[in-house]
mmCIF file of C-alpha atoms in Angstrom:
data_model
loop_
_atom_site.group_PDB
_atom_site.id
_atom_site.type_symbol
_atom_site.label_atom_id
_atom_site.label_comp_id
_atom_site.label_asym_id
_atom_site.label_seq_id
_atom_site.Cartn_x
_atom_site.Cartn_y
_atom_site.Cartn_z
ATOM 1 C CA MET A 103 5.339 -38.671 43.306
ATOM 2 C CA ARG A 104 1.662 -38.712 44.208
ATOM 3 C CA LYS A 105 2.036 -35.376 46.087
ATOM 4 C CA ARG A 106 3.689 -33.815 43.026
ATOM 5 C CA THR A 107 0.851 -35.027 40.753
ATOM 6 C CA LEU A 108 -1.730 -33.535 43.150
ATOM 7 C CA ASN A 109 0.088 -30.190 43.148
ATOM 8 C CA ARG A 110 0.070 -30.079 39.358
ATOM 9 C CA LEU A 111 -3.630 -30.855 39.225
ATOM 10 C CA GLN A 112 -4.334 -28.184 41.785
ATOM 11 C CA ASN A 113 -2.303 -25.586 39.781
ATOM 12 C CA LEU A 114 -4.130 -26.553 36.579
ATOM 13 C CA ALA A 115 -7.510 -26.195 38.306
ATOM 14 C CA LEU A 116 -6.561 -22.772 39.666
ATOM 15 C CA MET A 117 -5.518 -21.677 36.210
ATOM 16 C CA VAL A 118 -8.799 -22.781 34.689
ATOM 17 C CA LEU A 119 -10.761 -20.938 37.383
ATOM 18 C CA PHE A 120 -8.684 -17.814 36.916
ATOM 19 C CA ILE A 121 -9.212 -17.670 33.159
ATOM 20 C CA THR A 122 -12.954 -18.389 33.580
ATOM 21 C CA ALA A 123 -13.239 -15.492 36.028
ATOM 22 C CA VAL A 124 -11.445 -13.136 33.685
ATOM 23 C CA VAL A 125 -13.747 -14.062 30.768
ATOM 24 C CA GLN A 126 -16.862 -13.465 32.900
ATOM 25 C CA LEU A 127 -15.532 -10.103 34.154
ATOM 26 C CA SER A 128 -14.930 -8.956 30.656
ATOM 27 C CA GLN A 129 -18.691 -9.352 29.872
ATOM 28 C CA ILE A 130 -19.656 -6.831 32.535
ATOM 29 C CA PRO A 131 -20.093 -3.348 31.019
ATOM 30 C CA LEU A 132 -18.595 -1.585 34.081
ATOM 31 C CA LEU A 133 -15.436 -3.495 33.556
ATOM 32 C CA SER A 134 -15.339 -3.474 29.769
ATOM 33 C CA GLY A 135 -13.327 -0.269 29.641
ATOM 34 C CA ASP A 136 -9.646 0.493 29.572
ATOM 35 C CA TRP A 137 -8.715 -1.911 32.346
ATOM 36 C CA ALA A 138 -10.408 -4.822 30.713
ATOM 37 C CA ASN A 139 -8.851 -3.919 27.296
ATOM 38 C CA ARG A 140 -5.354 -3.764 28.731
ATOM 39 C CA PHE A 141 -5.775 -7.000 30.604
ATOM 40 C CA GLN A 142 -7.198 -8.766 27.609
ATOM 41 C CA ALA A 143 -4.403 -7.425 25.484
ATOM 42 C CA PHE A 144 -1.903 -8.843 27.996
ATOM 43 C CA LEU A 145 -3.539 -12.274 27.743
ATOM 44 C CA THR A 146 -3.827 -12.282 23.989
ATOM 45 C CA HIS A 147 -0.356 -10.886 23.224
ATOM 46 C CA SER A 148 1.855 -12.377 25.955
ATOM 47 C CA THR A 149 2.363 -15.319 23.640
ATOM 48 C CA ASP A 150 2.100 -13.383 20.347
ATOM 49 C CA SER A 151 5.430 -13.690 18.608
ATOM 50 C CA SER A 152 4.447 -11.523 15.627
ATOM 51 C CA GLY A 153 4.099 -8.274 17.567
ATOM 52 C CA GLY A 154 7.689 -7.246 17.167
ATOM 53 C CA GLN A 155 8.225 -8.410 13.627
ATOM 54 C CA THR A 156 8.910 -5.907 10.858
ATOM 55 C CA ALA A 157 6.224 -5.699 8.165
ATOM 56 C CA ASN A 158 7.322 -6.698 4.678
ATOM 57 C CA LEU A 159 7.615 -3.502 2.657
ATOM 58 C CA SER A 160 8.269 -5.241 -0.694
ATOM 59 C CA SER A 161 4.461 -5.291 -1.265
ATOM 60 C CA VAL A 162 3.939 -1.591 -0.740
ATOM 61 C CA LEU A 163 3.610 -0.961 -4.483
ATOM 62 C CA SER A 164 2.360 -3.976 -6.430
ATOM 63 C CA ALA A 165 2.713 -2.544 -9.962
ATOM 64 C CA VAL A 166 4.524 0.373 -11.693
ATOM 65 C CA HIS A 167 4.928 1.734 -15.210
ATOM 66 C CA ILE A 168 8.367 0.890 -16.647
ATOM 67 C CA VAL A 169 9.982 2.363 -19.789
ATOM 68 C CA VAL A 170 13.100 0.631 -21.149
ATOM 69 C CA THR A 171 15.184 2.384 -23.833
ATOM 70 C CA GLY A 172 17.867 0.599 -25.799
ATOM 71 C CA ASP A 173 18.285 2.920 -28.791
ATOM 72 C CA SER A 174 15.790 5.813 -28.655
ATOM 73 C CA GLU A 175 16.013 6.199 -32.453
ATOM 74 C CA TYR A 176 14.035 2.964 -32.811
ATOM 75 C CA GLY A 177 11.625 3.585 -29.950
ATOM 76 C CA ARG A 178 11.016 2.397 -26.385
ATOM 77 C CA TYR A 179 9.710 -0.620 -24.595
ATOM 78 C CA VAL A 180 6.771 0.153 -22.256
ATOM 79 C CA GLN A 181 5.004 -2.017 -19.796
ATOM 80 C CA LEU A 182 2.096 -0.375 -18.026
ATOM 81 C CA TYR A 183 1.433 -1.640 -14.462
ATOM 82 C CA ALA A 184 4.404 -3.952 -14.548
ATOM 83 C CA PRO A 185 3.885 -6.296 -11.557
ATOM 84 C CA ALA A 186 6.483 -6.143 -8.799
ATOM 85 C CA ASP A 187 6.840 -9.897 -8.916
ATOM 86 C CA GLY A 188 7.200 -9.915 -12.702
ATOM 87 C CA PRO A 189 10.482 -10.507 -14.642
ATOM 88 C CA LEU A 190 11.000 -6.889 -15.750
ATOM 89 C CA PHE A 191 10.752 -5.403 -12.261
ATOM 90 C CA GLN A 192 12.775 -8.280 -10.777
ATOM 91 C CA GLN A 193 15.598 -7.182 -13.164
ATOM 92 C CA ALA A 194 15.166 -3.415 -12.825
ATOM 93 C CA GLY A 195 14.472 -3.192 -9.115
ATOM 94 C CA PRO A 196 17.898 -4.282 -7.875
ATOM 95 C CA LEU A 197 19.567 -1.694 -10.176
ATOM 96 C CA PHE A 198 17.518 1.130 -8.663
ATOM 97 C CA GLN A 199 18.279 -0.287 -5.181
ATOM 98 C CA GLU A 200 22.043 -0.217 -5.880
ATOM 99 C CA ALA A 201 21.820 3.262 -7.346
ATOM 100 C CA LEU A 202 19.925 4.662 -4.374
ATOM 101 C CA GLY A 203 22.412 3.051 -1.990
ATOM 102 C CA SER A 204 25.333 4.785 -3.623
ATOM 103 C CA ALA A 205 23.681 8.033 -4.737
ATOM 104 C CA THR A 206 25.488 11.331 -4.366
ATOM 105 C CA GLU A 207 23.300 14.363 -5.078
ATOM 106 C CA VAL A 208 24.401 16.715 -7.851
ATOM 107 C CA GLY A 209 21.441 19.075 -7.444
ATOM 108 C CA ALA A 210 18.250 20.165 -9.048
ATOM 109 C CA THR A 211 18.112 19.927 -12.864
ATOM 110 C CA ALA A 212 15.816 20.967 -15.806
ATOM 111 C CA ASP A 213 13.385 19.006 -17.897
ATOM 112 C CA LYS A 214 15.650 19.372 -20.915
ATOM 113 C CA THR A 215 18.584 17.692 -19.089
ATOM 114 C CA LEU A 216 16.430 14.683 -18.141
ATOM 115 C CA GLN A 217 14.780 14.430 -21.551
ATOM 116 C CA GLU A 218 18.155 14.397 -23.295
ATOM 117 C CA ALA A 219 19.394 11.734 -20.837
ATOM 118 C CA LEU A 220 16.339 9.616 -21.563
ATOM 119 C CA ASP A 221 17.641 9.278 -25.116
ATOM 120 C CA THR A 222 20.546 7.205 -23.809
ATOM 121 C CA PRO A 223 20.039 3.532 -22.863
ATOM 122 C CA GLY A 224 18.122 3.571 -19.638
ATOM 123 C CA ILE A 225 15.187 2.603 -17.413
ATOM 124 C CA TYR A 226 12.372 4.880 -16.324
ATOM 125 C CA MET A 227 10.034 3.833 -13.457
ATOM 126 C CA ASP A 228 6.745 5.692 -12.803
ATOM 127 C CA LEU A 229 5.502 4.722 -9.345
ATOM 128 C CA THR A 230 1.997 5.869 -10.270
ATOM 129 C CA THR A 231 1.806 7.733 -6.979
ATOM 130 C CA GLU A 232 4.052 10.143 -5.029
ATOM 131 C CA LEU A 233 5.750 8.707 -1.919
ATOM 132 C CA PRO A 234 8.542 9.884 0.468
ATOM 133 C CA LEU A 235 11.985 8.774 -0.792
ATOM 134 C CA ALA A 236 12.590 6.897 2.494
ATOM 135 C CA VAL A 237 9.513 4.785 1.766
ATOM 136 C CA VAL A 238 10.604 4.115 -1.858
ATOM 137 C CA ALA A 239 14.067 3.138 -0.625
ATOM 138 C CA ALA A 240 12.614 0.768 1.990
ATOM 139 C CA TRP A 241 10.350 -0.722 -0.651
ATOM 140 C CA LEU A 242 13.352 -1.565 -2.673
ATOM 141 C CA GLY A 243 15.210 -2.901 0.361
ATOM 142 C CA GLU A 244 17.552 0.134 0.775
ATOM 143 C CA GLU A 245 18.043 3.117 3.066
ATOM 144 C CA THR A 246 18.711 6.715 2.135
ATOM 145 C CA SER A 247 19.702 9.902 3.890
ATOM 146 C CA TYR A 248 17.946 12.109 1.320
ATOM 147 C CA ASP A 249 14.482 13.432 2.029
ATOM 148 C CA ARG A 250 12.105 14.402 -0.734
ATOM 149 C CA PRO A 251 8.890 13.143 -2.406
ATOM 150 C CA VAL A 252 9.255 10.871 -5.444
ATOM 151 C CA ARG A 253 6.848 10.087 -8.187
ATOM 152 C CA ALA A 254 9.261 8.624 -10.775
ATOM 153 C CA MET A 255 12.873 7.505 -11.068
ATOM 154 C CA ALA A 256 15.175 7.120 -14.040
ATOM 155 C CA LEU A 257 18.587 5.431 -14.595
ATOM 156 C CA THR A 258 20.450 6.782 -17.576
ATOM 157 C CA THR A 259 23.824 6.187 -19.075
ATOM 158 C CA GLU A 260 25.229 9.546 -20.196
ATOM 159 C CA GLU A 261 28.243 8.937 -17.865
ATOM 160 C CA GLU A 262 30.460 5.916 -17.217
ATOM 161 C CA SER A 263 28.446 5.194 -14.103
ATOM 162 C CA ALA A 264 24.683 5.271 -14.265
ATOM 163 C CA VAL A 265 23.017 8.580 -13.376
ATOM 164 C CA LEU A 266 19.968 8.581 -11.140
ATOM 165 C CA TYR A 267 17.121 11.080 -11.572
ATOM 166 C CA LEU A 268 14.327 11.505 -8.969
ATOM 167 C CA CYS A 269 11.206 13.298 -10.125
ATOM 168 C CA SER A 270 8.511 14.757 -7.822
ATOM 169 C CA GLY A 271 4.848 15.385 -8.567
ATOM 170 C CA ASP A 272 5.396 19.159 -8.624
ATOM 171 C CA GLY A 273 7.773 18.877 -11.549
ATOM 172 C CA SER A 274 11.047 19.199 -9.625
ATOM 173 C CA ILE A 275 13.912 16.861 -10.760
ATOM 174 C CA PHE A 276 17.093 16.001 -8.865
ATOM 175 C CA ARG A 277 20.148 14.401 -10.333
ATOM 176 C CA TYR A 278 22.527 11.961 -8.630
ATOM 177 C CA TYR A 279 25.795 10.254 -9.470
ATOM 178 C CA THR A 280 25.946 6.541 -8.556
ATOM 179 C CA ALA A 281 28.426 3.703 -8.296
ATOM 180 C CA LEU A 282 26.257 1.493 -10.548
ATOM 181 C CA PRO A 283 28.133 0.787 -13.835
ATOM 182 C CA SER A 284 26.348 2.050 -16.907
ATOM 183 C CA SER A 285 27.027 -1.348 -18.482
ATOM 184 C CA ALA A 286 24.472 -2.947 -16.068
ATOM 185 C CA VAL A 287 21.734 -0.610 -17.318
ATOM 186 C CA ILE A 288 22.821 -1.097 -20.973
ATOM 187 C CA ASP A 289 22.739 -4.895 -20.656
ATOM 188 C CA LEU A 290 19.167 -4.843 -19.266
ATOM 189 C CA SER A 291 17.888 -2.327 -21.858
ATOM 190 C CA GLY A 292 19.281 -4.428 -24.697
ATOM 191 C CA GLY A 293 16.959 -7.241 -23.796
ATOM 192 C CA TYR A 294 13.752 -5.324 -24.347
ATOM 193 C CA PRO A 295 13.104 -4.240 -28.001
ATOM 194 C CA PRO A 296 10.736 -1.374 -28.730
ATOM 195 C CA ASN A 297 7.011 -2.011 -28.589
ATOM 196 C CA ASN A 298 5.430 1.264 -29.577
ATOM 197 C CA GLY A 299 5.969 2.950 -26.210
ATOM 198 C CA PHE A 300 6.835 6.637 -25.634
ATOM 199 C CA PHE A 301 6.569 9.608 -23.353
ATOM 200 C CA ALA A 302 4.047 12.445 -23.855
ATOM 201 C CA PHE A 303 6.809 15.054 -24.355
ATOM 202 C CA GLU A 304 7.910 13.281 -27.584
ATOM 203 C CA SER A 305 4.476 12.726 -29.021
ATOM 204 C CA ASN A 306 1.640 14.609 -30.644
ATOM 205 C CA TYR A 307 0.070 14.780 -27.205
ATOM 206 C CA ALA A 308 2.474 17.289 -25.761
ATOM 207 C CA THR A 309 -0.274 19.008 -23.774
ATOM 208 C CA LEU A 310 -0.301 16.019 -21.426
ATOM 209 C CA ALA A 311 1.975 15.913 -18.445
ATOM 210 C CA PRO A 312 5.419 15.449 -20.169
ATOM 211 C CA TYR A 313 6.399 12.179 -18.600
ATOM 212 C CA THR A 314 3.046 10.432 -18.963
ATOM 213 C CA VAL A 315 3.906 6.909 -20.203
ATOM 214 C CA LEU A 316 1.997 6.073 -23.369
ATOM 215 C CA THR A 317 1.586 3.139 -25.794
ATOM 216 C CA THR A 318 -0.280 2.449 -28.993
ATOM 217 C CA GLU A 319 -0.319 -1.269 -28.323
ATOM 218 C CA THR A 320 -3.769 -2.832 -28.186
ATOM 219 C CA ILE A 321 -4.638 -3.386 -24.556
ATOM 220 C CA SER A 322 -6.972 -6.167 -23.401
ATOM 221 C CA VAL A 323 -8.325 -5.960 -19.831
ATOM 222 C CA PRO A 324 -10.839 -8.469 -18.358
ATOM 223 C CA LEU A 325 -13.939 -7.506 -16.506
ATOM 224 C CA ILE A 326 -13.850 -8.190 -12.792
ATOM 225 C CA GLN A 327 -16.482 -9.187 -10.247
ATOM 226 C CA ALA A 328 -16.863 -7.270 -6.978
ATOM 227 C CA SER A 329 -18.395 -8.872 -3.881
ATOM 228 C CA LEU A 330 -18.484 -8.738 -0.119
ATOM 229 C CA PRO A 331 -16.170 -11.630 0.910
ATOM 230 C CA ALA A 332 -17.639 -14.609 2.817
ATOM 231 C CA GLY A 333 -15.269 -14.066 5.692
ATOM 232 C CA TYR A 334 -16.736 -10.620 6.500
ATOM 233 C CA SER A 335 -18.209 -11.220 9.935
ATOM 234 C CA SER A 336 -18.146 -9.548 13.311
ATOM 235 C CA TYR A 337 -16.415 -12.526 14.912
ATOM 236 C CA ASN A 338 -13.591 -12.623 12.370
ATOM 237 C CA LEU A 339 -13.039 -8.849 12.473
ATOM 238 C CA LEU A 340 -13.277 -8.573 16.309
ATOM 239 C CA THR A 341 -10.771 -11.450 16.656
ATOM 240 C CA SER A 342 -8.303 -10.060 14.108
ATOM 241 C CA LEU A 343 -8.586 -6.507 15.487
ATOM 242 C CA ASP A 344 -7.924 -7.643 19.056
ATOM 243 C CA PHE A 345 -11.377 -6.952 20.457
ATOM 244 C CA ASN A 346 -13.266 -9.374 22.683
ATOM 245 C CA ALA A 347 -15.261 -11.365 20.151
ATOM 246 C CA HIS A 348 -17.749 -12.488 22.872
ATOM 247 C CA THR A 349 -18.336 -9.187 24.507
ATOM 248 C CA GLY A 350 -21.927 -8.283 25.437
ATOM 249 C CA TYR A 351 -21.150 -4.604 25.323
ATOM 250 C CA ARG A 352 -22.494 -4.061 21.749
ATOM 251 C CA TYR A 353 -25.659 -2.971 20.017
ATOM 252 C CA GLN A 354 -27.168 -2.743 16.527
ATOM 253 C CA GLU A 355 -28.366 0.459 14.860
ATOM 254 C CA SER A 356 -31.513 0.597 12.712
ATOM 255 C CA SER A 357 -29.317 0.554 9.607
ATOM 256 C CA GLY A 358 -27.934 -2.848 10.629
ATOM 257 C CA THR A 359 -24.546 -1.493 11.648
ATOM 258 C CA GLU A 360 -23.154 -3.337 14.678
ATOM 259 C CA VAL A 361 -21.365 -1.087 17.230
ATOM 260 C CA VAL A 362 -18.884 -2.664 19.638
ATOM 261 C CA MET A 363 -17.542 -0.506 22.464
ATOM 262 C CA GLU A 364 -14.468 -1.264 24.554
ATOM 263 C CA SER A 365 -13.661 2.114 26.055
ATOM 264 C CA PRO A 366 -11.852 4.174 24.905
ATOM 265 C CA ARG A 367 -12.276 2.543 21.476
ATOM 266 C CA THR A 368 -15.290 1.876 19.238
ATOM 267 C CA LEU A 369 -15.664 -0.416 16.250
ATOM 268 C CA ARG A 370 -18.583 -0.111 13.800
ATOM 269 C CA LEU A 371 -19.321 -2.905 11.369
ATOM 270 C CA SER A 372 -21.764 -1.976 8.551
ATOM 271 C CA PRO A 373 -23.660 -4.550 6.406
ATOM 272 C CA ASP A 374 -22.173 -3.057 3.237
ATOM 273 C CA GLY A 375 -18.593 -3.946 4.340
ATOM 274 C CA THR A 376 -17.584 -0.610 5.850
ATOM 275 C CA VAL A 377 -15.557 -0.922 9.085
ATOM 276 C CA THR A 378 -14.874 2.195 11.220
ATOM 277 C CA TYR A 379 -12.516 2.306 14.230
ATOM 278 C CA ASP A 380 -12.093 5.191 16.730
ATOM 279 C CA GLY A 381 -9.510 4.823 19.434
ATOM 280 C CA SER A 382 -7.016 6.776 21.449
ATOM 281 C CA ARG A 383 -3.245 7.268 21.794
ATOM 282 C CA GLU A 384 -3.340 4.727 24.637
ATOM 283 C CA ALA A 385 -3.368 1.680 22.390
ATOM 284 C CA ALA A 386 -4.475 -1.415 24.329
ATOM 285 C CA SER A 387 -3.062 -3.789 21.676
ATOM 286 C CA SER A 388 0.233 -4.050 19.899
ATOM 287 C CA LEU A 389 -1.728 -4.068 16.549
ATOM 288 C CA TYR A 390 -2.368 -0.297 17.135
ATOM 289 C CA GLN A 391 1.026 0.648 18.449
ATOM 290 C CA VAL A 392 3.606 2.233 16.157
ATOM 291 C CA THR A 393 7.052 0.966 17.010
ATOM 292 C CA SER A 394 9.692 3.766 16.823
ATOM 293 C CA SER A 395 13.386 3.883 17.416
ATOM 294 C CA SER A 396 13.069 7.571 18.437
ATOM 295 C CA GLY A 397 10.453 9.843 20.012
ATOM 296 C CA SER A 398 8.336 10.273 16.882
ATOM 297 C CA PRO A 399 7.874 7.504 14.241
ATOM 298 C CA SER A 400 9.341 7.959 10.833
ATOM 299 C CA ALA A 401 7.264 7.476 7.655
ATOM 300 C CA VAL A 402 8.680 3.957 7.258
ATOM 301 C CA GLU A 403 7.800 3.014 10.890
ATOM 302 C CA ALA A 404 4.303 4.412 10.401
ATOM 303 C CA LEU A 405 3.925 2.508 7.204
ATOM 304 C CA GLN A 406 5.011 -0.754 8.855
ATOM 305 C CA SER A 407 2.164 -0.441 11.318
ATOM 306 C CA GLY A 408 -0.310 0.420 8.588
ATOM 307 C CA ILE A 409 0.691 -2.639 6.567
ATOM 308 C CA LYS A 410 0.158 -4.897 9.690
ATOM 309 C CA LEU A 411 -3.360 -3.480 10.096
ATOM 310 C CA ALA A 412 -4.135 -3.844 6.438
ATOM 311 C CA ALA A 413 -2.938 -7.518 6.542
ATOM 312 C CA ALA A 414 -5.093 -8.226 9.613
ATOM 313 C CA LEU A 415 -8.169 -6.811 7.896
ATOM 314 C CA THR A 416 -7.751 -8.592 4.603
ATOM 315 C CA GLU A 417 -6.591 -11.976 5.959
ATOM 316 C CA SER A 418 -9.447 -12.217 8.428
ATOM 317 C CA THR A 419 -12.154 -11.568 5.812
ATOM 318 C CA GLY A 420 -10.711 -13.005 2.647
ATOM 319 C CA ALA A 421 -10.784 -9.571 0.982
ATOM 320 C CA SER A 422 -8.469 -8.585 -1.863
ATOM 321 C CA PRO A 423 -4.975 -7.353 -0.862
ATOM 322 C CA LEU A 424 -4.321 -3.683 -0.306
ATOM 323 C CA TYR A 425 -1.518 -1.559 -1.697
ATOM 324 C CA LEU A 426 -0.226 1.897 -0.587
ATOM 325 C CA ARG A 427 -1.628 4.933 -2.464
ATOM 326 C CA SER A 428 -0.150 7.726 -0.283
ATOM 327 C CA ILE A 429 1.356 8.503 3.037
ATOM 328 C CA THR A 430 1.144 12.090 4.381
ATOM 329 C CA GLU A 431 2.748 13.552 7.438
ATOM 330 C CA THR A 432 0.343 15.592 9.583
ATOM 331 C CA ASP A 433 0.794 17.856 12.571
ATOM 332 C CA ALA A 434 -0.097 15.028 14.855
ATOM 333 C CA GLY A 435 1.378 12.034 12.988
ATOM 334 C CA PHE A 436 0.587 10.451 9.601
ATOM 335 C CA GLN A 437 -2.292 9.569 7.355
ATOM 336 C CA LEU A 438 -1.987 6.453 5.187
ATOM 337 C CA ILE A 439 -4.260 5.666 2.291
ATOM 338 C CA PHE A 440 -4.518 2.170 0.734
ATOM 339 C CA GLY A 441 -6.285 0.925 -2.364
ATOM 340 C CA TYR A 442 -7.144 -2.293 -4.169
ATOM 341 C CA ARG A 443 -5.650 -3.655 -7.357
ATOM 342 C CA CYS A 444 -6.899 -6.408 -9.656
ATOM 343 C CA THR A 445 -5.061 -7.666 -12.767
ATOM 344 C CA ASN A 446 -2.362 -5.168 -11.567
ATOM 345 C CA LEU A 447 -4.713 -2.248 -12.315
ATOM 346 C CA PRO A 448 -5.933 -0.018 -9.511
ATOM 347 C CA VAL A 449 -9.551 -0.154 -8.407
ATOM 348 C CA VAL A 450 -11.010 3.273 -7.568
ATOM 349 C CA PHE A 451 -14.321 3.963 -5.973
ATOM 350 C CA SER A 452 -16.656 6.269 -7.871
ATOM 351 C CA ASP A 453 -17.294 8.357 -4.760
ATOM 352 C CA GLY A 454 -13.603 9.151 -4.485
ATOM 353 C CA GLU A 455 -13.126 7.425 -1.129
ATOM 354 C CA ALA A 456 -10.227 5.047 -0.374
ATOM 355 C CA ALA A 457 -10.292 1.333 0.453
ATOM 356 C CA LEU A 458 -8.532 1.976 3.716
ATOM 357 C CA THR A 459 -7.654 5.213 5.445
ATOM 358 C CA VAL A 460 -5.471 4.959 8.543
ATOM 359 C CA THR A 461 -4.813 7.827 10.976
ATOM 360 C CA ILE A 462 -1.722 7.670 13.182
ATOM 361 C CA THR A 463 -1.496 10.092 16.121
ATOM 362 C CA GLY A 464 1.803 10.056 17.918
ATOM 363 C CA ARG A 465 2.781 6.373 18.283
ATOM 364 C CA ALA A 466 -0.700 4.838 17.854
ATOM 365 C CA ILE A 467 -3.279 4.082 15.243
ATOM 366 C CA THR A 468 -6.192 6.161 16.497
ATOM 367 C CA ALA A 469 -8.707 5.707 13.623
ATOM 368 C CA PHE A 470 -9.310 3.871 10.408
ATOM 369 C CA VAL A 471 -12.075 3.411 7.798
ATOM 370 C CA TYR A 472 -12.021 0.234 5.741
ATOM 371 C CA ARG A 473 -14.214 -0.836 2.796
ATOM 372 C CA CYS A 474 -14.059 -4.556 2.606
ATOM 373 C CA GLN A 475 -14.227 -5.959 -0.975
ATOM 374 C CA ALA A 476 -13.077 -9.006 -2.945
ATOM 375 C CA TYR A 477 -12.416 -8.787 -6.669
ATOM 376 C CA THR A 478 -12.293 -11.795 -9.019
ATOM 377 C CA ILE A 479 -11.368 -11.921 -12.750
ATOM 378 C CA THR A 480 -13.990 -12.970 -15.272
ATOM 379 C CA GLU A 481 -13.539 -14.456 -18.738
ATOM 380 C CA GLU A 482 -15.006 -11.399 -20.490
ATOM 381 C CA ASN A 483 -13.045 -8.305 -21.528
ATOM 382 C CA SER A 484 -13.725 -4.690 -20.873
ATOM 383 C CA ALA A 485 -15.046 -2.540 -23.773
ATOM 384 C CA LEU A 486 -11.956 -0.277 -23.615
ATOM 385 C CA LEU A 487 -11.407 2.776 -25.834
ATOM 386 C CA PRO A 488 -8.425 2.418 -28.241
ATOM 387 C CA ALA A 489 -5.343 3.930 -26.657
ATOM 388 C CA ALA A 490 -4.939 6.518 -29.459
ATOM 389 C CA MET A 491 -8.445 7.744 -28.999
ATOM 390 C CA ALA A 492 -8.017 7.992 -25.182
ATOM 391 C CA MET A 493 -4.776 10.051 -25.655
ATOM 392 C CA ALA A 494 -6.518 12.423 -28.104
ATOM 393 C CA ILE A 495 -9.314 13.080 -25.623
ATOM 394 C CA ALA A 496 -7.008 13.493 -22.629
ATOM 395 C CA SER A 497 -4.787 15.922 -24.599
ATOM 396 C CA LEU A 498 -7.669 18.413 -24.593
ATOM 397 C CA HIS A 499 -7.065 18.960 -20.907
ATOM 398 C CA PRO A 500 -3.529 20.412 -20.618
ATOM 399 C CA GLY A 501 -1.321 19.099 -17.834
ATOM 400 C CA CYS A 502 -3.263 15.927 -17.078
ATOM 401 C CA SER A 503 -1.967 12.357 -17.127
ATOM 402 C CA LEU A 504 -3.640 9.222 -18.534
ATOM 403 C CA SER A 505 -4.054 5.970 -16.707
ATOM 404 C CA LEU A 506 -6.109 2.757 -16.671
ATOM 405 C CA ALA A 507 -8.261 1.756 -13.688
ATOM 406 C CA TYR A 508 -11.313 -0.250 -12.658
ATOM 407 C CA VAL A 509 -14.125 1.944 -11.356
ATOM 408 C CA ASP A 510 -16.234 0.487 -8.490
ATOM 409 C CA GLY A 511 -19.575 2.269 -8.533
ATOM 410 C CA GLY A 512 -21.328 -0.453 -6.441
ATOM 411 C CA ALA A 513 -22.271 -2.712 -9.317
ATOM 412 C CA GLY A 514 -21.220 -6.425 -9.277
ATOM 413 C CA THR A 515 -19.345 -6.405 -12.563
ATOM 414 C CA LEU A 516 -16.599 -3.773 -13.091
ATOM 415 C CA SER A 517 -15.036 -2.569 -16.311
ATOM 416 C CA ALA A 518 -11.740 -0.846 -16.817
ATOM 417 C CA PHE A 519 -11.618 2.789 -18.097
ATOM 418 C CA TRP A 520 -9.049 5.339 -19.228
ATOM 419 C CA LEU A 521 -8.897 8.018 -16.493
ATOM 420 C CA GLU A 522 -7.512 11.551 -16.585
ATOM 421 C CA THR A 523 -5.533 12.417 -13.454
#
């Protein structure tokens, strides 16, 4: 018994000495390159149970425009930026999921066909951004064999079974038969009476993009406060991004930007909240690896990796959550762009840059640029133009759409504005 206890103590002492030696080696610049990165990744991830988990895609889009039509003669019900966790989306989402799962493509169709179909009881959903259909289906918890970009979807009831329409940003429309009973759509639409909502194509603002969702309802939007979150620190970010938080291989530029190098990757942390990462295809950590069931990742697999990275950045700093704005396939992989929302409205930066841009090359995240911000709601309201006035101004620019957003120009307090897109 005594001999067994001594053996255990010796093994424990050896383990402590081993770990101490590795930590000391990692501080030496000559060994802070790829070998040290890989070895550190092994130590930090050998017990990480989250590496193989699938990211939750239900939060890809946090809010959408929804139009519900019971009897078009009396008008439509519109909810701009309906939250994905709100009652309307929770009712409508499963119907679109079931329709996508049973969809049989009829073919391309004309605006007139869709516009006539929108006069039947139905549901129209504007995603507010264009995404690959595979991503939209995964967001709804479904899979699809069809491949096309989607900006909006509609379920109409001109047939016994609901008809699905998929609309792209370039104006193309595709029609699908589904196994979803029309009665399911009619039942939902009957619960939402008209509230002065309509489409641009049926209004006096026909110069706007035809499916722009409009309302004459008075809209009240609070001011929000922008700030750099308290959790924005080099230690928190290095830890969450699988860098050695205690490395001595770092320096500070005259601007105050801290540069951390663990060859072949570099992390730059600016005082204003900008985080820049440059790496390589040889990802040392599972956080930067894109899991794929085949040789090249799909858009959904790329998105899963992007969401994991976005979660690591926001959770470590206390920043506001990020949502997907676009995903684009490139010659080398994918580019993902994320943005912020507050009170369900998007927050756009006045310089046109994104909150997070992620570059995927092959099966690895090789670069990203992140602007860390936290947004809180105040008790004051934005001085917002009346909706009718905003529509009249926007209609002077044919083909544009109209939307609401907060504009972050660097000031602490942000107001909402009508934007032409």
